[in-house]
mmCIF file of C-alpha atoms in Angstrom:
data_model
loop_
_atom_site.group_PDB
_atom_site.id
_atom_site.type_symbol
_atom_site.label_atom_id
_atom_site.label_comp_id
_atom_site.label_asym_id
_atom_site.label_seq_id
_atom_site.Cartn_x
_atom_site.Cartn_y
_atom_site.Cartn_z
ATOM 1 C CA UNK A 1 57.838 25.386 -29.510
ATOM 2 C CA UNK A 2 57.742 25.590 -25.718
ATOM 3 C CA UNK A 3 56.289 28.720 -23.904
ATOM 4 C CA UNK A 4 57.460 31.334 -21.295
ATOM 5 C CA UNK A 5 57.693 28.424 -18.231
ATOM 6 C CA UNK A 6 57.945 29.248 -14.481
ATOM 7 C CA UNK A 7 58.832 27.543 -11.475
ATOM 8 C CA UNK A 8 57.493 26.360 -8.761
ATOM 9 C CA UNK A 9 53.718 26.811 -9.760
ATOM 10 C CA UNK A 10 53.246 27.798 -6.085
ATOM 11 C CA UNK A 11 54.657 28.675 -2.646
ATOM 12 C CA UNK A 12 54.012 28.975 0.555
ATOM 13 C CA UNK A 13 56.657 30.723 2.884
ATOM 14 C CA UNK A 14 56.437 31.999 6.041
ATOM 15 C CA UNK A 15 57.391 35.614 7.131
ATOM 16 C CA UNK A 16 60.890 37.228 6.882
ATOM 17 C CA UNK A 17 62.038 33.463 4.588
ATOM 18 C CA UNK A 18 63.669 34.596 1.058
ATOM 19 C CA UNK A 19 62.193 32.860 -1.860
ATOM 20 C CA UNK A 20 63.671 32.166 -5.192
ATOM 21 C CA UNK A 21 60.633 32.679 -8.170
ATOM 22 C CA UNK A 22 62.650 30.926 -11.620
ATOM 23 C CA UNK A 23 61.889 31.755 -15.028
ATOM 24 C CA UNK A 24 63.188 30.126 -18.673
ATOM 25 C CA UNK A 25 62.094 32.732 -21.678
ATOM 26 C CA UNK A 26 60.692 31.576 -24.892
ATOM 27 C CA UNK A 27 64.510 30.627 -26.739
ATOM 28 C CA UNK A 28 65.790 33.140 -28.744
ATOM 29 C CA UNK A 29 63.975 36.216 -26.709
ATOM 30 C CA UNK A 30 66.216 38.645 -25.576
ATOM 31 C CA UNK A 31 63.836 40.824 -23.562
ATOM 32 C CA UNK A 32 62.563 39.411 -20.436
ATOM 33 C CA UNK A 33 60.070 40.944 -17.525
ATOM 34 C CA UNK A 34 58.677 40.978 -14.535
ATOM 35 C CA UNK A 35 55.021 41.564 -12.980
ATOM 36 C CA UNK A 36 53.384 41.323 -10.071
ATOM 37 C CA UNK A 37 49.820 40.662 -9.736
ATOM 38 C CA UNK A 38 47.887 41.297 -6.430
ATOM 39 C CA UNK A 39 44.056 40.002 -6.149
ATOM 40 C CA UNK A 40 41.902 43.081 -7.529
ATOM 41 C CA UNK A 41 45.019 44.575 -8.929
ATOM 42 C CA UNK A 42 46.413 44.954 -12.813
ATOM 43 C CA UNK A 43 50.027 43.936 -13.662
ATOM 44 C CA UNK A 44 52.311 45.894 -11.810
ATOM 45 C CA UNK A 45 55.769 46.389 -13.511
ATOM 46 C CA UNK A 46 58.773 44.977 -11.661
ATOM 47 C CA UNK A 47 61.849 44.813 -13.997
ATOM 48 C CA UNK A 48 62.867 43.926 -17.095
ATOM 49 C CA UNK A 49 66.195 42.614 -18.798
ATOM 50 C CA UNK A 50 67.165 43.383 -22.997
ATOM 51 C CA UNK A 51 70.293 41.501 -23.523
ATOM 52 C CA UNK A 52 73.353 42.139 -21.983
ATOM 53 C CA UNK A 53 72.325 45.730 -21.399
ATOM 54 C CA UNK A 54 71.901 47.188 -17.419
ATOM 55 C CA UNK A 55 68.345 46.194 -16.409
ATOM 56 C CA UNK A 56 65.393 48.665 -16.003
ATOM 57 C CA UNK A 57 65.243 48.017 -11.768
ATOM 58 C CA UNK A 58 62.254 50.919 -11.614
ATOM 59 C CA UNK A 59 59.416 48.835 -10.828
ATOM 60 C CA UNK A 60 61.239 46.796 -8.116
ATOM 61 C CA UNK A 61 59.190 47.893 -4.923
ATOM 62 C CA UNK A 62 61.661 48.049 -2.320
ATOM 63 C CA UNK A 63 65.699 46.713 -1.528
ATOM 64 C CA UNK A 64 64.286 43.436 -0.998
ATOM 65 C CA UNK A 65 63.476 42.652 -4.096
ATOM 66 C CA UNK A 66 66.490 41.506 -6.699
ATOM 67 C CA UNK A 67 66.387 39.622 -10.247
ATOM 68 C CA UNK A 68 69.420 38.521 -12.449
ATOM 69 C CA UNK A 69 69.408 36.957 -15.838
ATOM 70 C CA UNK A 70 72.116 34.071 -16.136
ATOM 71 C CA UNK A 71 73.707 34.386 -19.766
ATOM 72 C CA UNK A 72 70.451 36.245 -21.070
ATOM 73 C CA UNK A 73 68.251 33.125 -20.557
ATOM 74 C CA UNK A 74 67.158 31.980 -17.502
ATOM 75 C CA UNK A 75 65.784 34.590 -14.890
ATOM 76 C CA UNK A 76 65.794 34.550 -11.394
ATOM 77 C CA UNK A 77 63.227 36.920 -8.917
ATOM 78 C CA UNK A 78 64.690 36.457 -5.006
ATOM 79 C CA UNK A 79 62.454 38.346 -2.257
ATOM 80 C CA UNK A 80 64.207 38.593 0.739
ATOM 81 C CA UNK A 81 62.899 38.604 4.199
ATOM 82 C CA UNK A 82 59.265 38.202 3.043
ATOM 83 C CA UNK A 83 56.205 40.148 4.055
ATOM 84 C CA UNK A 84 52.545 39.449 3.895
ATOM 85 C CA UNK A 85 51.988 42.396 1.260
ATOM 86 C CA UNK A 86 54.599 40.859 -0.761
ATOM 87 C CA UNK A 87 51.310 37.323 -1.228
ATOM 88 C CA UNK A 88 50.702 37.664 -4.876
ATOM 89 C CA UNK A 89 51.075 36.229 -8.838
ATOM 90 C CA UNK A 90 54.325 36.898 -10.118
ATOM 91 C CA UNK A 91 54.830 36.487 -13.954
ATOM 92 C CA UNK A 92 57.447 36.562 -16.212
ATOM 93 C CA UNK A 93 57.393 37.484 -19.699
ATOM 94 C CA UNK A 94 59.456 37.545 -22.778
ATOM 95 C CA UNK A 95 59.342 38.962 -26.376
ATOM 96 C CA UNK A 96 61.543 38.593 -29.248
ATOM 97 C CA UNK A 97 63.129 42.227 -27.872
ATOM 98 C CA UNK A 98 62.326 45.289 -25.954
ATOM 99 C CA UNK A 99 60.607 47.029 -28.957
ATOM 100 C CA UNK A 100 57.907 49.113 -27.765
ATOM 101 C CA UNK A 101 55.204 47.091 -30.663
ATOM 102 C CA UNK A 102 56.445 43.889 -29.375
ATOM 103 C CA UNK A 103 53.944 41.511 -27.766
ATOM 104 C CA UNK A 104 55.021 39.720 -24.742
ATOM 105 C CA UNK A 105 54.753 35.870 -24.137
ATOM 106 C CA UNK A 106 53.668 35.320 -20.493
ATOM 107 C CA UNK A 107 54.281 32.419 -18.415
ATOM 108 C CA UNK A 108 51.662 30.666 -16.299
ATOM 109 C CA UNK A 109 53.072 32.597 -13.120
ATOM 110 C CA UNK A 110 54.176 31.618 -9.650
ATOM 111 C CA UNK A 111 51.534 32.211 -6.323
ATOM 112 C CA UNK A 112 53.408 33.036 -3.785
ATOM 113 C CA UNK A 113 51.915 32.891 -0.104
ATOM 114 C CA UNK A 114 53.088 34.363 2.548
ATOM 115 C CA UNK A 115 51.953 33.382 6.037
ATOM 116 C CA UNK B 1 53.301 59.991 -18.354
ATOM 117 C CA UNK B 2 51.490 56.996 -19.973
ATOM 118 C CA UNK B 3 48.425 55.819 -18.620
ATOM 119 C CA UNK B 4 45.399 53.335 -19.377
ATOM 120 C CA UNK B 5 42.071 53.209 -17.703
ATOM 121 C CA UNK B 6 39.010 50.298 -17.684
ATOM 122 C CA UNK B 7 36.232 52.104 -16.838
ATOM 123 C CA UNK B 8 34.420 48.712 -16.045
ATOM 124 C CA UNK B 9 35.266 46.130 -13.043
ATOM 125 C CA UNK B 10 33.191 43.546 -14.605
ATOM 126 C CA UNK B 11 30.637 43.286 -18.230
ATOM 127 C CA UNK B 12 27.989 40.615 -18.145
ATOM 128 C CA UNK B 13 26.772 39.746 -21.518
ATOM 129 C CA UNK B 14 24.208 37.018 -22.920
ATOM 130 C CA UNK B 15 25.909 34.165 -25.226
ATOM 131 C CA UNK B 16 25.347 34.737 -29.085
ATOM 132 C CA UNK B 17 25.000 39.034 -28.048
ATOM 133 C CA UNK B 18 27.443 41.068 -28.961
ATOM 134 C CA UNK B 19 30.456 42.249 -26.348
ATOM 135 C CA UNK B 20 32.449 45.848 -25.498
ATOM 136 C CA UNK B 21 35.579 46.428 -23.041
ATOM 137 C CA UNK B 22 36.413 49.571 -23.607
ATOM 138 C CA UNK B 23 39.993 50.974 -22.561
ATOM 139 C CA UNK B 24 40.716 54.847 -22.934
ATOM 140 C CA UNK B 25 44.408 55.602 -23.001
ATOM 141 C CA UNK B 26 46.588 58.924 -22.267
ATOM 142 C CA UNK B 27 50.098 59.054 -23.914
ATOM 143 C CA UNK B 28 52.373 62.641 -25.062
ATOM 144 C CA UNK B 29 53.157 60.915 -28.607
ATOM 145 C CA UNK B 30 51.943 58.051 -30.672
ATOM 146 C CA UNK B 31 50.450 54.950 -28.772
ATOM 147 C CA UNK B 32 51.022 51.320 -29.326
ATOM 148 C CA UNK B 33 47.923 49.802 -27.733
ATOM 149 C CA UNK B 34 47.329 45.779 -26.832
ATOM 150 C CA UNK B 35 44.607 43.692 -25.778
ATOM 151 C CA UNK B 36 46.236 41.092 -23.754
ATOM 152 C CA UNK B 37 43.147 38.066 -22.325
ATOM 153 C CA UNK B 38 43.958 35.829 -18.816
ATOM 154 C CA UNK B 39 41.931 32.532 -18.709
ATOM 155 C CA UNK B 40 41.517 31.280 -15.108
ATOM 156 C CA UNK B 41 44.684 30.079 -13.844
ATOM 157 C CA UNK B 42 46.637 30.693 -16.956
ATOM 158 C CA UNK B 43 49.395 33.614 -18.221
ATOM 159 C CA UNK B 44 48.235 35.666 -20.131
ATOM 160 C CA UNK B 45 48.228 35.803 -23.788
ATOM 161 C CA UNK B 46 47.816 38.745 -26.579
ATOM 162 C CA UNK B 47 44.974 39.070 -28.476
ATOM 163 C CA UNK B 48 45.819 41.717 -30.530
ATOM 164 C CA UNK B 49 47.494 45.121 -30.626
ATOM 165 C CA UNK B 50 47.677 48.407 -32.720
ATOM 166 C CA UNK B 51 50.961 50.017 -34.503
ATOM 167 C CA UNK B 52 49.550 52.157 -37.004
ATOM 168 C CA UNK B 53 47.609 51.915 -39.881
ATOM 169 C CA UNK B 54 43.858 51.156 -40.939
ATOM 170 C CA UNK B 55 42.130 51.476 -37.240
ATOM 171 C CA UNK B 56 40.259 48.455 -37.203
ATOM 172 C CA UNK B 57 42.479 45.430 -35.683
ATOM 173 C CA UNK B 58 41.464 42.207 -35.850
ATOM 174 C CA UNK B 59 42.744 39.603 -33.553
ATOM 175 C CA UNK B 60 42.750 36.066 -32.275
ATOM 176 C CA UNK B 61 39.236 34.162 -31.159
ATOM 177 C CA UNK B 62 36.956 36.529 -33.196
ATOM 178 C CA UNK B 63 38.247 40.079 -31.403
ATOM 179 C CA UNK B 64 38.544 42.789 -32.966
ATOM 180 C CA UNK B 65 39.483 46.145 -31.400
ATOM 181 C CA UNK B 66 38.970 50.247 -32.811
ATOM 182 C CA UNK B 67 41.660 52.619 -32.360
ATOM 183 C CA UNK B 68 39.842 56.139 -31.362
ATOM 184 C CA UNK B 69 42.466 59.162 -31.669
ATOM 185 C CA UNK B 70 39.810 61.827 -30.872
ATOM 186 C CA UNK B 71 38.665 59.964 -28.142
ATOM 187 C CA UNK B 72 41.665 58.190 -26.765
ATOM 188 C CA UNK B 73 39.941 54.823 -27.014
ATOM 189 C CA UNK B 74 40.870 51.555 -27.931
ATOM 190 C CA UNK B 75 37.745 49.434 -27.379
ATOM 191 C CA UNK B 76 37.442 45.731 -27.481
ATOM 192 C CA UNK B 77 34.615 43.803 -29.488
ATOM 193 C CA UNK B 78 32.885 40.875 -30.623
ATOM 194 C CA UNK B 79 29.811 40.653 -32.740
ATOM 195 C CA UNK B 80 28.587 37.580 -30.885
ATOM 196 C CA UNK B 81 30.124 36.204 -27.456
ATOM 197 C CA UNK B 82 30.705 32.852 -26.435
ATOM 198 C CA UNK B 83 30.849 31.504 -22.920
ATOM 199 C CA UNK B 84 34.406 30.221 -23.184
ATOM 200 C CA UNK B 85 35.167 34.203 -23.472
ATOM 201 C CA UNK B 86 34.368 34.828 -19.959
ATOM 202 C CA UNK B 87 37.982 35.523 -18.887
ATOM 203 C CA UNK B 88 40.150 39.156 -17.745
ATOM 204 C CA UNK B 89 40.907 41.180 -19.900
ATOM 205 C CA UNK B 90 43.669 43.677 -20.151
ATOM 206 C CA UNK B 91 44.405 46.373 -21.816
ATOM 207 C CA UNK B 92 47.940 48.164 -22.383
ATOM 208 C CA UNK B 93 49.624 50.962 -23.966
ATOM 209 C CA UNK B 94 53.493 51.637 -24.790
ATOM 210 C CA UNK B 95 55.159 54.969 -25.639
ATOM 211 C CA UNK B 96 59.227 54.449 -25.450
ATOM 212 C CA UNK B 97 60.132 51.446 -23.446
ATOM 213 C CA UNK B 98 57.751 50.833 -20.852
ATOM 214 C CA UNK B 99 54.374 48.976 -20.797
ATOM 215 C CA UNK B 100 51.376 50.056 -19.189
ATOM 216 C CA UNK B 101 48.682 47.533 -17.988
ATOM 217 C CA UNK B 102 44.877 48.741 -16.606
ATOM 218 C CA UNK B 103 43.386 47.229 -14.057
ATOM 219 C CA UNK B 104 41.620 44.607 -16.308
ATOM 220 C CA UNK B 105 37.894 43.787 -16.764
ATOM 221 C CA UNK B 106 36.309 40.888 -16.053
ATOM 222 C CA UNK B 107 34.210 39.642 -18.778
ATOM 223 C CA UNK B 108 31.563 37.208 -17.757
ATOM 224 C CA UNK B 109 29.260 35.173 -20.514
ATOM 225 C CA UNK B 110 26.403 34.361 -19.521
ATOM 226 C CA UNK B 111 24.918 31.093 -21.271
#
């Protein structure tokens, strides 16, 4: 079956642009996350979504950042007004729920570039 | 609060010699601990985790990883290493709902 799949593979923006960052979950997963990954850096916890429940927002780094889940599939990441610190490998993830013994699936992240 | 350290940026071992990553956790309760691997330019991808039970895991690719309660440890092994192992590797711990990633260590293989 297919993976965790993320779109686009990469992108450049320039400074202060918002970007859209798309992921599609394994089918059938109903818990979905977030990560960032800087150069040097482990996986730094953004968000995650577990069904129609309110999302866990406490890793989102600042008011810029914002992520919905369209009818518990499909998640979107938008950064607004972009800054250089925000250049790094975002990945989603997804697992079968949010059980704390659950592996996660990862997708093949998105580099984002800011210039 | 949860937490999970690599002690090591980087391991270089020889092809054919046995390998180590260690990861030492800190957790209030009971951890669940993973082994997660990222091959460059890829997601990454579990390896292998611990629930409970006998405290040897074995995992994909020929890992296999101890679960140390007096010492906190959950290190990563190999009895012989292969070049297409050289990769990052990341280790993670749960306690309720939230997952904790280290840093990662870079494994390199030497041939």
């Amino acid at each position: 079956g297919a993976g965790v799949s993320q779109s686009p593979s990469n992108k450049v923006t320039e400074k202060g642009k918002d970007v859209e960052l798309r992921c599609d979950p394994i089918s059938g997963h109903t818990a979905l996350y977030w990560y960032r990954q800087s150069l040097g850096q482990g996986l730094e916890f953004l968000i995650y979504f577990q069904g129609n429940s309110a999302p866990d927002k406490s890793g989102l780094p600042s008011d810029r950042f914002s992520a919905e889940r369209t009818g518990g599939s499909v998640s979107t990441l938008t950064i607004q007004r972009t800054q250089q610190e925000d250049s790094a490998v975002y990945l989603c993830a997804s697992s079968s729920d949010s059980s704390s013994y659950n592996e996660q699936f990862f997708g093949p992240g998105t580099r984002l570039t800011v210039l | 609060a949860q937490s999970v350290a690599q002690p090591e940026d980087q391991v270089n071992v020889a092809e054919g010699n046995p390998l180590t990553v260690k990861c030492t956790y800190s957790v209030s309760g009971n951890p669940y601990l993973f082994w997660y691997v990222q091959y460059p330019n890829r997601g990454l991808q579990f390896l292998l985790k611990y629930i409970t039970g006998d405290n040897l895991v074995k995992g994909s690719y020929g890992f296999e990883a101890e679960f140390n309660k007096s010492q906190t440890s959950f290190h990563l092994k190999k009895p012989s290493a292969l070049v297409s192992d050289s990769a990052l590797y990341f280790c993670a711990v749960t306690e309720y709902d939230k997952i904790i990633f280290g840093k990662g260590t870079r494994l390199h293989i030497l041939p």
